[in-house]
XYZ file of C-alpha atoms in Angstrom:
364
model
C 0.000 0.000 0.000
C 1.673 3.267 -1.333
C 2.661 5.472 1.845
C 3.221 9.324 2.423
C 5.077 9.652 6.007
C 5.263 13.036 7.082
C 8.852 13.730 8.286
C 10.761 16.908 9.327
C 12.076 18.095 5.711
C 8.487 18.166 4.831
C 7.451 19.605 8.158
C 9.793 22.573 7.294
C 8.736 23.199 4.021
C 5.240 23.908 5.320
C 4.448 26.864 8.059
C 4.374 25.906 11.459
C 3.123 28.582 14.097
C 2.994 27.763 17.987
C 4.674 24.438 17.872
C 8.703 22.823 18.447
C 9.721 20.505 15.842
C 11.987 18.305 17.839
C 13.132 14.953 17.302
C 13.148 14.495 13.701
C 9.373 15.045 12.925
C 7.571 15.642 16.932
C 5.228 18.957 16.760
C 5.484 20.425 20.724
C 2.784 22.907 21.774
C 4.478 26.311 22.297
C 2.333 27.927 25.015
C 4.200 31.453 24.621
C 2.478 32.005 21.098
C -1.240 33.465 20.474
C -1.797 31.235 17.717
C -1.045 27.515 17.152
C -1.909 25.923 13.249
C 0.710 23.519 10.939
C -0.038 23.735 7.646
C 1.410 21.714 5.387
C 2.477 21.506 1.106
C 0.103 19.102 -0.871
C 0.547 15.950 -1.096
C 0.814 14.832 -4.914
C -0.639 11.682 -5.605
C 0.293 11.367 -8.622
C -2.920 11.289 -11.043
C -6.164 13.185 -11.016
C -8.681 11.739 -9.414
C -5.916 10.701 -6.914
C -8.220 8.472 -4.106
C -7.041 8.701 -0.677
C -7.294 6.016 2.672
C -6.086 6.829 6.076
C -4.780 9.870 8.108
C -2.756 8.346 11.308
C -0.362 10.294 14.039
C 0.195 10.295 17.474
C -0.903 12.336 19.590
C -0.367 13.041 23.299
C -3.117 15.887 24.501
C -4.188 17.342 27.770
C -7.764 17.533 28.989
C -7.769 21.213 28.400
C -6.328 21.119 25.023
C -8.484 21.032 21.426
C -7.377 20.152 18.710
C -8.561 20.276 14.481
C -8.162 18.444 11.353
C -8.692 20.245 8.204
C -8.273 18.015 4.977
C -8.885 18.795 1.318
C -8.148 17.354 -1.656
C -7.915 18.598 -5.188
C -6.413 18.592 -8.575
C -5.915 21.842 -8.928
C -3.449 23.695 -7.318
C -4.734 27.109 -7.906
C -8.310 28.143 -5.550
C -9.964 31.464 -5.751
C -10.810 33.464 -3.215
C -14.641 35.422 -2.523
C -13.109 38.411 -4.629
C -11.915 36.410 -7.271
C -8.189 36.020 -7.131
C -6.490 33.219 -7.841
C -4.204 31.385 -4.751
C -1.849 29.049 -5.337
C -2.694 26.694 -2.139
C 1.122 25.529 -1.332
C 1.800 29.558 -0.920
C -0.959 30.480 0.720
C -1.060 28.214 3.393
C 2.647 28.284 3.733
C 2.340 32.355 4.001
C 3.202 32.905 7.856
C 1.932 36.069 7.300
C -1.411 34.905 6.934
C -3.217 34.628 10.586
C -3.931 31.025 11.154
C -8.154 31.149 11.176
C -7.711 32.876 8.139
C -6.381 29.463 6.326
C -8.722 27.584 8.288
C -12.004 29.223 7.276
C -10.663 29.225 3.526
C -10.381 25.619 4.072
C -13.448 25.008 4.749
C -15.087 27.220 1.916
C -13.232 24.784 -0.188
C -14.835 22.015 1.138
C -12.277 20.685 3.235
C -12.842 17.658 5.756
C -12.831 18.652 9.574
C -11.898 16.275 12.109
C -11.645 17.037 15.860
C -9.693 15.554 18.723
C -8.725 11.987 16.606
C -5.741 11.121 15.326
C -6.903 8.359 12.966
C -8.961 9.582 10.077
C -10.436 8.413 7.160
C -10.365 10.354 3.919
C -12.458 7.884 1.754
C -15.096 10.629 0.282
C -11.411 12.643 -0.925
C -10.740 12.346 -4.218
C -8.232 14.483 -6.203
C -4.052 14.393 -7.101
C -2.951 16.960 -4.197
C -4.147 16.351 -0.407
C -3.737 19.292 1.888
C -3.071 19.303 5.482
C -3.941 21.808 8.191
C -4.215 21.222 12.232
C -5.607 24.137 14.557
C -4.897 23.803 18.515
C -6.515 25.809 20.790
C -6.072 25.568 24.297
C -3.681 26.218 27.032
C -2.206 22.871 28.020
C 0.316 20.293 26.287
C 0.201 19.054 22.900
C 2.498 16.925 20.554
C 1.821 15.402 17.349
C 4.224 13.112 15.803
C 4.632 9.948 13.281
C 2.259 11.615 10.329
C 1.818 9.163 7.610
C -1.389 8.945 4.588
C -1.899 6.144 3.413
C -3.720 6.289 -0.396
C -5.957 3.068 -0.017
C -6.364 2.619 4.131
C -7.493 -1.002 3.534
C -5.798 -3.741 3.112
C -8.497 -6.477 2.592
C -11.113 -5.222 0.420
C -9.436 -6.267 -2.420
C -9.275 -10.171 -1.179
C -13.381 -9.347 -1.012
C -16.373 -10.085 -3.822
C -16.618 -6.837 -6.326
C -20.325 -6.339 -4.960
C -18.964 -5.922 -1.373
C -15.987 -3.481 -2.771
C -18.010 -0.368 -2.909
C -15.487 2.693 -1.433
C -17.218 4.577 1.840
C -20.014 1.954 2.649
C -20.366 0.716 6.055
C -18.703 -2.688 5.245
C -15.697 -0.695 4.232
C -15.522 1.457 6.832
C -16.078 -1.399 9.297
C -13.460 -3.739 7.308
C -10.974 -0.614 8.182
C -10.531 -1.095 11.382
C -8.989 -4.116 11.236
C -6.712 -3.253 8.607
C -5.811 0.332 10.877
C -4.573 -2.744 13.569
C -2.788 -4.454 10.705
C -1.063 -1.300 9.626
C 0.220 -0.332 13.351
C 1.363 -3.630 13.771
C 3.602 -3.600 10.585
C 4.996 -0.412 11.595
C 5.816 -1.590 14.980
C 7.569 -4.488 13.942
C 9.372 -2.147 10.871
C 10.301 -0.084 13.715
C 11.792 -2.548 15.842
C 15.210 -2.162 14.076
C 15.106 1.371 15.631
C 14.625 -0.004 18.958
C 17.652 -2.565 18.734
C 19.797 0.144 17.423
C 21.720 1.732 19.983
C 21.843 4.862 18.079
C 18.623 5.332 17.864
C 17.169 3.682 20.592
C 14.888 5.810 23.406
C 16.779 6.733 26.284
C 14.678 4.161 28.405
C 15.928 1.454 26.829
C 19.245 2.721 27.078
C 19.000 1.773 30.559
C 17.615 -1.478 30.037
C 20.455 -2.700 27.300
C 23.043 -1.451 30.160
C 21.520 -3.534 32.825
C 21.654 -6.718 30.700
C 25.347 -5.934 30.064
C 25.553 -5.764 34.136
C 25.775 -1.786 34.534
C 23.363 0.345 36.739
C 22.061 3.046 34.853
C 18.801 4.102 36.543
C 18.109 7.092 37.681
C 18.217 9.536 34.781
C 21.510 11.128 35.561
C 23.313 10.660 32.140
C 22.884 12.815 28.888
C 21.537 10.361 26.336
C 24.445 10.783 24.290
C 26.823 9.792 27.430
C 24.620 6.518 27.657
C 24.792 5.742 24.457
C 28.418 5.652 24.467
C 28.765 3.577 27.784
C 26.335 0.805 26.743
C 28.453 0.766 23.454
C 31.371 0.220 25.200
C 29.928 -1.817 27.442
C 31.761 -5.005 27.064
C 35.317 -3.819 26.670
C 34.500 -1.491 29.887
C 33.429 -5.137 31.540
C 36.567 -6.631 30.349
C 38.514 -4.240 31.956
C 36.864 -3.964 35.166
C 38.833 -3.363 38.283
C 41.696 -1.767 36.195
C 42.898 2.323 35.961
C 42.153 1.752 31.969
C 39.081 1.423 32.873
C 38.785 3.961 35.135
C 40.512 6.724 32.779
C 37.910 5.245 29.532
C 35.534 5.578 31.999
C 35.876 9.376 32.906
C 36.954 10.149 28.968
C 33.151 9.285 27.973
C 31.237 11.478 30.967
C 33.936 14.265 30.550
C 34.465 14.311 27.076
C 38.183 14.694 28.063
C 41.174 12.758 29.181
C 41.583 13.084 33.098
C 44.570 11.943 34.865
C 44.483 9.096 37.599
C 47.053 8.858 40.177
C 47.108 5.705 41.977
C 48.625 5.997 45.319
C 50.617 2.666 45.787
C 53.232 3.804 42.952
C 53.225 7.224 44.226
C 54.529 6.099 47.956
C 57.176 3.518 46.183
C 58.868 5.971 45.060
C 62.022 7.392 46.927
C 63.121 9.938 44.874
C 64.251 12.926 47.410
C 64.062 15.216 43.449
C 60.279 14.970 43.260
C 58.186 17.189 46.201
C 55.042 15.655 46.408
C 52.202 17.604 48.634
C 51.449 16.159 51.875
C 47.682 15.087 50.499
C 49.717 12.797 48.085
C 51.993 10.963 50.951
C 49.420 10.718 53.317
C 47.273 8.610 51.142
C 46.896 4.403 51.935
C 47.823 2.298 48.946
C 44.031 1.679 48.357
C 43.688 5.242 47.359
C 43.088 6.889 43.905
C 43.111 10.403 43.074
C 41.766 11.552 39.978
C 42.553 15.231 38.652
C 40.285 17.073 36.183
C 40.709 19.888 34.698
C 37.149 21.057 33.928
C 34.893 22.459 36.379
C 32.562 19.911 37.989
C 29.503 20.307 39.289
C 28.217 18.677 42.517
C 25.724 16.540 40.254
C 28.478 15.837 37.912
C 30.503 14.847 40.752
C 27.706 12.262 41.736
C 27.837 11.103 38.195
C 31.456 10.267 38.097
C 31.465 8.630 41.576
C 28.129 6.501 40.958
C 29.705 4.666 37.446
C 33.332 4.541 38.854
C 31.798 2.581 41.801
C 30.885 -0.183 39.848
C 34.349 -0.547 38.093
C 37.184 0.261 40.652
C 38.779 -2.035 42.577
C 37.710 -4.139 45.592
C 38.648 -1.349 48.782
C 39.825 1.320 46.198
C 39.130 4.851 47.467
C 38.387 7.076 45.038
C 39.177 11.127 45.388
C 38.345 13.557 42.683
C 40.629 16.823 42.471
C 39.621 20.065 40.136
C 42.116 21.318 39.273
C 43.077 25.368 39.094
C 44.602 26.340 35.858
C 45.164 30.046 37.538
C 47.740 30.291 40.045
C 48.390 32.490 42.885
C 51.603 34.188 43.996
C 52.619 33.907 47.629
C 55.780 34.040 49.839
C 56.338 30.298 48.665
C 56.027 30.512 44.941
C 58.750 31.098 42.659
C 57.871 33.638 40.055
C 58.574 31.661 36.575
C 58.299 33.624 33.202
C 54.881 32.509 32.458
C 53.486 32.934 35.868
C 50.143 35.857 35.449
C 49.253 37.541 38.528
C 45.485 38.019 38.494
C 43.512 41.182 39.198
C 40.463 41.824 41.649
C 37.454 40.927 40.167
C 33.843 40.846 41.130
C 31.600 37.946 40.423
C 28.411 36.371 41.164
C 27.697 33.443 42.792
C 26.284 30.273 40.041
C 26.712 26.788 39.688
C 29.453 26.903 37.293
C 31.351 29.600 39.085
C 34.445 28.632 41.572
C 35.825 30.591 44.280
C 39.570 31.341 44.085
C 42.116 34.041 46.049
C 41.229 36.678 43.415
C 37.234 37.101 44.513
C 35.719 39.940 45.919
C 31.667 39.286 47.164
C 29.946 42.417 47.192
């Protein structure tokens, strides 16, 4: 059965007023606009006379949110207008200029097909090459509208029927629909089940999942989806390498997004070389303990991040300590002044989460 599916280069072509296009083709309400429409470039089906099936999305709506449907098919591209002008349909209702009831009510004057609230509609009494598409919300609550397909038939069994119970838009049509709307979700769920076993396209909730069955704890929705993605990928080499400072140091490359440098305390105390000055932190450590210095500023959540993955990885009675480093220095009476040594000026600041308090700040 001959397809159209609605995705985002389509959706961009068109006008969209109101609504988010995120995630490749998913409409979002946008409750900081006055008016909310998506109106979309016909859909060519090839010949005149052009018969037309099924209109499916999904939709996820709130009890205070409305939403409308306006169809039309035609062959002709060009409509006219009460004064007589001639409007080519794919620029008018493209025309962001053009208020959004203003396309609506035309719409209907052309005989278009109004549908409220549903998300699967059938478009048996359409005939004509180019299908137009227009949805109206009005409302103040949540609204998104993705996965917009037409289908040209909508049926998939009349066909397999006697000629004298083909006849298009009767009841035994209509009712013989239904079952073939169930047939038609089900292919597409089990088309889309490459998506789901793809870990680059995967949702994020099965991210989780896939990283459980390779034995790491991912719950709790601390990790950017792109950080998952790359952990569950690496899953099994991570696993081979548990309990090791590689993979520690892969470890903190993925959630970083930079190289950090681990320090493990048992080679740092075997070393007797009277040359090297080591800080007291250092030599006080046991030979459990493992310092890890980053240069980039981490956040307390961040922090938690780190700790909560590298817990599952390090070491039977490893302690782990993470250091941020300081790339600006300050001169005292200890410091030797080198030539690339900067003595900072007094400077005011304001308190954030990504701000850190050095020597130089002044709180006002």
């Amino acid at each position: 059965m001959p397809r159209y599916t609605i995705r985002q280069n389509r959706i961009k072509r068109g006008c969209i007023e109101g609504f988010l296009l995120k995630d490749d083709r998913a409409l979002v309400f946008d409750q900081d606009s006055m008016y909310h429409g998506i109106f979309l470039r016909g859909i060519d089906g090839g010949d005149n006379g052009a018969v037309w099936g099924r209109l499916s999305f999904k939709a996820e709506c709130s009890e205070d949110m409305m939403y409308y449907i306006y169809v039309l098919a035609s062959d002709h591209r060009i409509m006219y207008n009460d004064t007589g002008n001639g409007l080519d349909l794919d620029i008018y209702l493209t025309d962001a200029t053009i208020d959004i009831p203003d396309k609506t009510a035309f719409l209907e004057r052309l005989g278009a097909k109004r549908f409220s609230g549903v998300s699967d509609c059938l478009l048996y009494e359409l005939k004509g090459r180019y299908l137009y598409l227009g949805i109206e919300a009005r409302g103040s609550g949540s609204l998104t509208i993705d996965s917009m397909s037409v289908d040209t038939e909508g049926d998939n069994f009349m066909a397999t029927y006697p000629e004298i119970y083909r006849e298009r838009g009767s009841f035994f049509h209509r009712y013989i629909s239904v079952f073939s709307s169930i047939y038609n979700d089900y292919g597409d769920d089990i088309d889309g089940l490459a998506k789901l076993l793809d870990l680059d396209t995967c949702p994020k909730e099965l991210l989780i999942i896939y990283g459980g069955w390779m034995g790491i704890d991912l719950n709790g929705g601390f990790l950017e989806v792109d950080t998952l993605r790359d952990l569950v990928k690496e899953a099994y080499s991570l696993n081979r390498m548990k309990g090791t400072k590689r993979a520690i140091e892969r470890i903190l490359e993925i959630i970083l997004r930079e190289k950090a440098i681990v320090v493990e305390h048992n080679q740092v105390n075997s070393r007797n070389n009277e040359d090297v000055l080591l800080p007291d932190a250092f030599r006080s450590k046991g030979v459990y303990d493992v310092t890890i210095l980053v240069k980039k500023h981490l956040t307390e959540e961040l922090r938690h991040q780190i700790m909560f993955i590298l817990d599952q990885f390090k070491p039977m009675r490893t302690r782990i300590n993470i250091t941020q480093l300081d790339e600006t220095p300050t001169a005292d009476s200890n410091t030797y002044l080198d030539v690339n040594l900067r003595l900072p000026e007094e400077r005011t600041a304001k308190l954030d989460d990504s701000f850190t308090l050095d020597g130089t700040i002044v709180l006002e």
